[in-house]
Amino acid sequence: LLHAPCPLHSYTVYYLLASKIWSVLMKRPRVGLGVFVEKDGKILVGKRKGSHGGGTWALPGGHLEPGESFESCCKREVLEETGLVLNNISPVVFTNDVFHNEGLHYITLFFKGEYESGEAFVAEPRHCEEWRWVSLDHIPQPIFLPLRNALEEINKRELSV
């Protein structure tokens, strides 16, 4: 079908076949979560390790577990990854993130939380190289796709973090 000689249908046939293959290879979207941890006017970002976004800068976060509330997930992920305790968690923005090269699709929920206690450290060295406190307009490059999409939405909608 990809080599069909009909010029009117070759593009359509190719597109339909390619999108069918893509939908078979791509899993259903997963629910990811990122947390803007705020302390002294700065947010916490970490340099990711591993194949999924390795070398990019991201917020602490992870996957929403079955039956878990958003607030519990935010607190759990931040504590597990950074050793920090949060309070006053509230939603910021949600993004639709497709990682074409990895065949992954995420719906990422972004929240903000206030720092309550603890010192940030790399609690999961297999997944994160380092944590840094930075201002929102000085996040190091390159930025992890979901965070990049979130920042675009925040700017476009003039939301506050």
PDB file of C-alpha atoms in Angstrom:
ATOM      1  CA  LEU A   1       0.000   0.000   0.000  1.00  0.00           C
ATOM      2  CA  LEU A   2       2.827   2.414   0.624  1.00  0.00           C
ATOM      3  CA  HIS A   3       3.912   2.076  -3.030  1.00  0.00           C
ATOM      4  CA  ALA A   4       0.464   2.438  -4.609  1.00  0.00           C
ATOM      5  CA  PRO A   5       0.880   4.039  -8.049  1.00  0.00           C
ATOM      6  CA  CYS A   6      -2.285   6.178  -7.823  1.00  0.00           C
ATOM      7  CA  PRO A   7      -1.131   9.781  -7.211  1.00  0.00           C
ATOM      8  CA  LEU A   8      -4.540  10.727  -5.818  1.00  0.00           C
ATOM      9  CA  HIS A   9      -4.453   8.097  -3.099  1.00  0.00           C
ATOM     10  CA  SER A  10      -0.809   7.342  -2.359  1.00  0.00           C
ATOM     11  CA  TYR A  11      -0.475  10.152   0.179  1.00  0.00           C
ATOM     12  CA  THR A  12      -3.805   9.305   1.851  1.00  0.00           C
ATOM     13  CA  VAL A  13      -3.008   5.581   1.968  1.00  0.00           C
ATOM     14  CA  TYR A  14       0.420   6.277   3.407  1.00  0.00           C
ATOM     15  CA  TYR A  15      -0.995   8.649   6.008  1.00  0.00           C
ATOM     16  CA  LEU A  16      -3.715   6.250   7.119  1.00  0.00           C
ATOM     17  CA  LEU A  17      -1.306   3.334   7.343  1.00  0.00           C
ATOM     18  CA  ALA A  18       1.295   5.390   9.220  1.00  0.00           C
ATOM     19  CA  SER A  19      -1.270   6.710  11.692  1.00  0.00           C
ATOM     20  CA  LYS A  20      -2.584   3.169  12.295  1.00  0.00           C
ATOM     21  CA  ILE A  21       0.943   1.900  12.969  1.00  0.00           C
ATOM     22  CA  TRP A  22       1.547   4.887  15.274  1.00  0.00           C
ATOM     23  CA  SER A  23      -1.643   4.210  17.237  1.00  0.00           C
ATOM     24  CA  VAL A  24      -0.646   0.558  17.689  1.00  0.00           C
ATOM     25  CA  LEU A  25       2.864   1.476  18.861  1.00  0.00           C
ATOM     26  CA  MET A  26       1.777   4.356  21.077  1.00  0.00           C
ATOM     27  CA  LYS A  27       0.277   3.363  24.406  1.00  0.00           C
ATOM     28  CA  ARG A  28      -2.714   5.096  25.944  1.00  0.00           C
ATOM     29  CA  PRO A  29      -1.808   8.401  27.601  1.00  0.00           C
ATOM     30  CA  ARG A  30      -0.458   8.156  31.126  1.00  0.00           C
ATOM     31  CA  VAL A  31      -1.075  10.741  33.836  1.00  0.00           C
ATOM     32  CA  GLY A  32       2.034  12.608  34.884  1.00  0.00           C
ATOM     33  CA  LEU A  33       2.326  15.287  37.521  1.00  0.00           C
ATOM     34  CA  GLY A  34       4.783  18.147  37.990  1.00  0.00           C
ATOM     35  CA  VAL A  35       5.074  20.432  41.004  1.00  0.00           C
ATOM     36  CA  PHE A  36       6.259  24.023  41.088  1.00  0.00           C
ATOM     37  CA  VAL A  37       7.879  24.002  44.544  1.00  0.00           C
ATOM     38  CA  GLU A  38       8.166  27.631  45.625  1.00  0.00           C
ATOM     39  CA  LYS A  39      10.662  28.884  48.213  1.00  0.00           C
ATOM     40  CA  ASP A  40      11.906  32.449  48.632  1.00  0.00           C
ATOM     41  CA  GLY A  41      10.639  33.480  45.187  1.00  0.00           C
ATOM     42  CA  LYS A  42      12.364  30.595  43.391  1.00  0.00           C
ATOM     43  CA  ILE A  43      11.289  27.202  42.086  1.00  0.00           C
ATOM     44  CA  LEU A  44      13.068  23.862  42.245  1.00  0.00           C
ATOM     45  CA  VAL A  45      14.195  22.201  39.000  1.00  0.00           C
ATOM     46  CA  GLY A  46      16.188  19.031  38.472  1.00  0.00           C
ATOM     47  CA  LYS A  47      18.350  17.700  35.651  1.00  0.00           C
ATOM     48  CA  ARG A  48      16.815  14.408  34.509  1.00  0.00           C
ATOM     49  CA  LYS A  49      18.780  11.222  33.936  1.00  0.00           C
ATOM     50  CA  GLY A  50      17.759   8.245  31.830  1.00  0.00           C
ATOM     51  CA  SER A  51      16.321   7.834  28.369  1.00  0.00           C
ATOM     52  CA  HIS A  52      13.010   9.622  28.952  1.00  0.00           C
ATOM     53  CA  GLY A  53      13.993  13.292  28.871  1.00  0.00           C
ATOM     54  CA  GLY A  54      17.561  12.628  29.985  1.00  0.00           C
ATOM     55  CA  GLY A  55      19.649  15.805  30.177  1.00  0.00           C
ATOM     56  CA  THR A  56      16.613  18.111  30.351  1.00  0.00           C
ATOM     57  CA  TRP A  57      15.481  20.244  33.291  1.00  0.00           C
ATOM     58  CA  ALA A  58      12.168  19.457  34.939  1.00  0.00           C
ATOM     59  CA  LEU A  59      10.120  19.962  38.061  1.00  0.00           C
ATOM     60  CA  PRO A  60       9.845  17.281  40.715  1.00  0.00           C
ATOM     61  CA  GLY A  61       6.976  14.958  39.868  1.00  0.00           C
ATOM     62  CA  GLY A  62       6.009  11.572  38.587  1.00  0.00           C
ATOM     63  CA  HIS A  63       2.998   9.370  37.955  1.00  0.00           C
ATOM     64  CA  LEU A  64      -0.412   9.524  39.563  1.00  0.00           C
ATOM     65  CA  GLU A  65      -1.023   6.145  41.219  1.00  0.00           C
ATOM     66  CA  PRO A  66      -4.417   4.375  41.122  1.00  0.00           C
ATOM     67  CA  GLY A  67      -6.764   5.821  43.740  1.00  0.00           C
ATOM     68  CA  GLU A  68      -4.318   8.583  44.716  1.00  0.00           C
ATOM     69  CA  SER A  69      -5.472  12.186  45.173  1.00  0.00           C
ATOM     70  CA  PHE A  70      -3.626  14.957  43.339  1.00  0.00           C
ATOM     71  CA  GLU A  71      -2.482  16.513  46.622  1.00  0.00           C
ATOM     72  CA  SER A  72      -1.176  13.192  47.962  1.00  0.00           C
ATOM     73  CA  CYS A  73       0.679  12.533  44.715  1.00  0.00           C
ATOM     74  CA  CYS A  74       2.317  15.981  44.787  1.00  0.00           C
ATOM     75  CA  LYS A  75       3.452  15.549  48.375  1.00  0.00           C
ATOM     76  CA  ARG A  76       4.648  11.962  47.836  1.00  0.00           C
ATOM     77  CA  GLU A  77       6.600  12.634  44.635  1.00  0.00           C
ATOM     78  CA  VAL A  78       8.315  15.758  45.975  1.00  0.00           C
ATOM     79  CA  LEU A  79       9.258  14.023  49.223  1.00  0.00           C
ATOM     80  CA  GLU A  80      10.508  10.873  47.421  1.00  0.00           C
ATOM     81  CA  GLU A  81      12.594  12.818  44.899  1.00  0.00           C
ATOM     82  CA  THR A  82      13.857  15.775  46.928  1.00  0.00           C
ATOM     83  CA  GLY A  83      13.281  15.187  50.654  1.00  0.00           C
ATOM     84  CA  LEU A  84      11.124  18.337  50.834  1.00  0.00           C
ATOM     85  CA  VAL A  85       7.764  18.650  52.587  1.00  0.00           C
ATOM     86  CA  LEU A  86       5.059  20.795  50.924  1.00  0.00           C
ATOM     87  CA  ASN A  87       1.831  22.485  51.907  1.00  0.00           C
ATOM     88  CA  ASN A  88      -0.848  24.638  50.220  1.00  0.00           C
ATOM     89  CA  ILE A  89      -0.989  22.661  46.971  1.00  0.00           C
ATOM     90  CA  SER A  90      -3.126  24.090  44.167  1.00  0.00           C
ATOM     91  CA  PRO A  91      -3.553  23.428  40.422  1.00  0.00           C
ATOM     92  CA  VAL A  92      -1.781  25.569  37.817  1.00  0.00           C
ATOM     93  CA  VAL A  93      -2.206  24.110  34.308  1.00  0.00           C
ATOM     94  CA  PHE A  94      -2.592  20.786  32.479  1.00  0.00           C
ATOM     95  CA  THR A  95      -0.684  19.839  29.301  1.00  0.00           C
ATOM     96  CA  ASN A  96      -0.934  17.285  26.495  1.00  0.00           C
ATOM     97  CA  ASP A  97       2.583  15.936  25.889  1.00  0.00           C
ATOM     98  CA  VAL A  98       3.470  13.589  23.032  1.00  0.00           C
ATOM     99  CA  PHE A  99       7.000  12.182  22.931  1.00  0.00           C
ATOM    100  CA  HIS A 100       7.141  11.027  19.300  1.00  0.00           C
ATOM    101  CA  ASN A 101      10.611   9.455  19.467  1.00  0.00           C
ATOM    102  CA  GLU A 102       9.772   7.405  22.557  1.00  0.00           C
ATOM    103  CA  GLY A 103       6.211   6.529  21.517  1.00  0.00           C
ATOM    104  CA  LEU A 104       4.881   8.012  24.766  1.00  0.00           C
ATOM    105  CA  HIS A 105       1.885  10.227  25.431  1.00  0.00           C
ATOM    106  CA  TYR A 106       1.265  11.973  28.748  1.00  0.00           C
ATOM    107  CA  ILE A 107      -1.387  14.209  30.168  1.00  0.00           C
ATOM    108  CA  THR A 108       0.609  16.191  32.711  1.00  0.00           C
ATOM    109  CA  LEU A 109      -1.046  17.959  35.627  1.00  0.00           C
ATOM    110  CA  PHE A 110       0.945  20.861  37.051  1.00  0.00           C
ATOM    111  CA  PHE A 111       0.469  22.089  40.586  1.00  0.00           C
ATOM    112  CA  LYS A 112       2.202  24.570  42.837  1.00  0.00           C
ATOM    113  CA  GLY A 113       3.103  23.949  46.438  1.00  0.00           C
ATOM    114  CA  GLU A 114       4.766  25.972  49.135  1.00  0.00           C
ATOM    115  CA  TYR A 115       7.958  24.741  50.718  1.00  0.00           C
ATOM    116  CA  GLU A 116       7.348  23.720  54.332  1.00  0.00           C
ATOM    117  CA  SER A 117      10.541  21.988  55.465  1.00  0.00           C
ATOM    118  CA  GLY A 118      13.611  19.989  54.492  1.00  0.00           C
ATOM    119  CA  GLU A 119      16.741  20.470  52.418  1.00  0.00           C
ATOM    120  CA  ALA A 120      16.614  19.509  48.750  1.00  0.00           C
ATOM    121  CA  PHE A 121      18.886  16.604  47.859  1.00  0.00           C
ATOM    122  CA  VAL A 122      19.039  14.022  45.074  1.00  0.00           C
ATOM    123  CA  ALA A 123      17.052  11.196  46.664  1.00  0.00           C
ATOM    124  CA  GLU A 124      16.766   9.209  43.400  1.00  0.00           C
ATOM    125  CA  PRO A 125      20.196   9.418  41.719  1.00  0.00           C
ATOM    126  CA  ARG A 126      19.134   7.038  38.926  1.00  0.00           C
ATOM    127  CA  HIS A 127      16.556   9.621  37.788  1.00  0.00           C
ATOM    128  CA  CYS A 128      18.037  13.005  38.705  1.00  0.00           C
ATOM    129  CA  GLU A 129      21.538  14.448  38.498  1.00  0.00           C
ATOM    130  CA  GLU A 130      21.003  17.597  40.613  1.00  0.00           C
ATOM    131  CA  TRP A 131      18.403  20.024  41.999  1.00  0.00           C
ATOM    132  CA  ARG A 132      18.630  23.822  41.688  1.00  0.00           C
ATOM    133  CA  TRP A 133      16.558  26.700  43.033  1.00  0.00           C
ATOM    134  CA  VAL A 134      16.015  29.136  40.124  1.00  0.00           C
ATOM    135  CA  SER A 135      13.731  32.000  39.216  1.00  0.00           C
ATOM    136  CA  LEU A 136      10.926  31.101  36.837  1.00  0.00           C
ATOM    137  CA  ASP A 137      12.509  33.136  34.038  1.00  0.00           C
ATOM    138  CA  HIS A 138      15.954  31.512  34.478  1.00  0.00           C
ATOM    139  CA  ILE A 139      15.223  27.792  34.118  1.00  0.00           C
ATOM    140  CA  PRO A 140      18.284  26.098  32.577  1.00  0.00           C
ATOM    141  CA  GLN A 141      18.078  24.714  29.045  1.00  0.00           C
ATOM    142  CA  PRO A 142      17.039  22.328  27.634  1.00  0.00           C
ATOM    143  CA  ILE A 143      13.650  22.155  29.334  1.00  0.00           C
ATOM    144  CA  PHE A 144      11.700  18.865  29.601  1.00  0.00           C
ATOM    145  CA  LEU A 145       8.798  18.822  27.102  1.00  0.00           C
ATOM    146  CA  PRO A 146       5.930  18.865  29.640  1.00  0.00           C
ATOM    147  CA  LEU A 147       7.466  21.793  31.548  1.00  0.00           C
ATOM    148  CA  ARG A 148       8.137  23.641  28.287  1.00  0.00           C
ATOM    149  CA  ASN A 149       4.484  23.141  27.295  1.00  0.00           C
ATOM    150  CA  ALA A 150       3.324  24.246  30.759  1.00  0.00           C
ATOM    151  CA  LEU A 151       5.422  27.419  30.617  1.00  0.00           C
ATOM    152  CA  GLU A 152       3.973  28.256  27.188  1.00  0.00           C
ATOM    153  CA  GLU A 153       0.422  27.839  28.539  1.00  0.00           C
ATOM    154  CA  ILE A 154       1.219  29.868  31.659  1.00  0.00           C
ATOM    155  CA  ASN A 155       2.589  32.715  29.532  1.00  0.00           C
ATOM    156  CA  LYS A 156      -0.216  32.534  26.970  1.00  0.00           C
ATOM    157  CA  ARG A 157      -2.936  32.590  29.644  1.00  0.00           C
ATOM    158  CA  GLU A 158      -1.032  34.965  31.923  1.00  0.00           C
ATOM    159  CA  LEU A 159      -1.304  32.547  34.835  1.00  0.00           C
ATOM    160  CA  SER A 160       0.680  32.864  38.048  1.00  0.00           C
ATOM    161  CA  VAL A 161       2.853  30.208  39.591  1.00  0.00           C
TER     162      VAL A 161
END
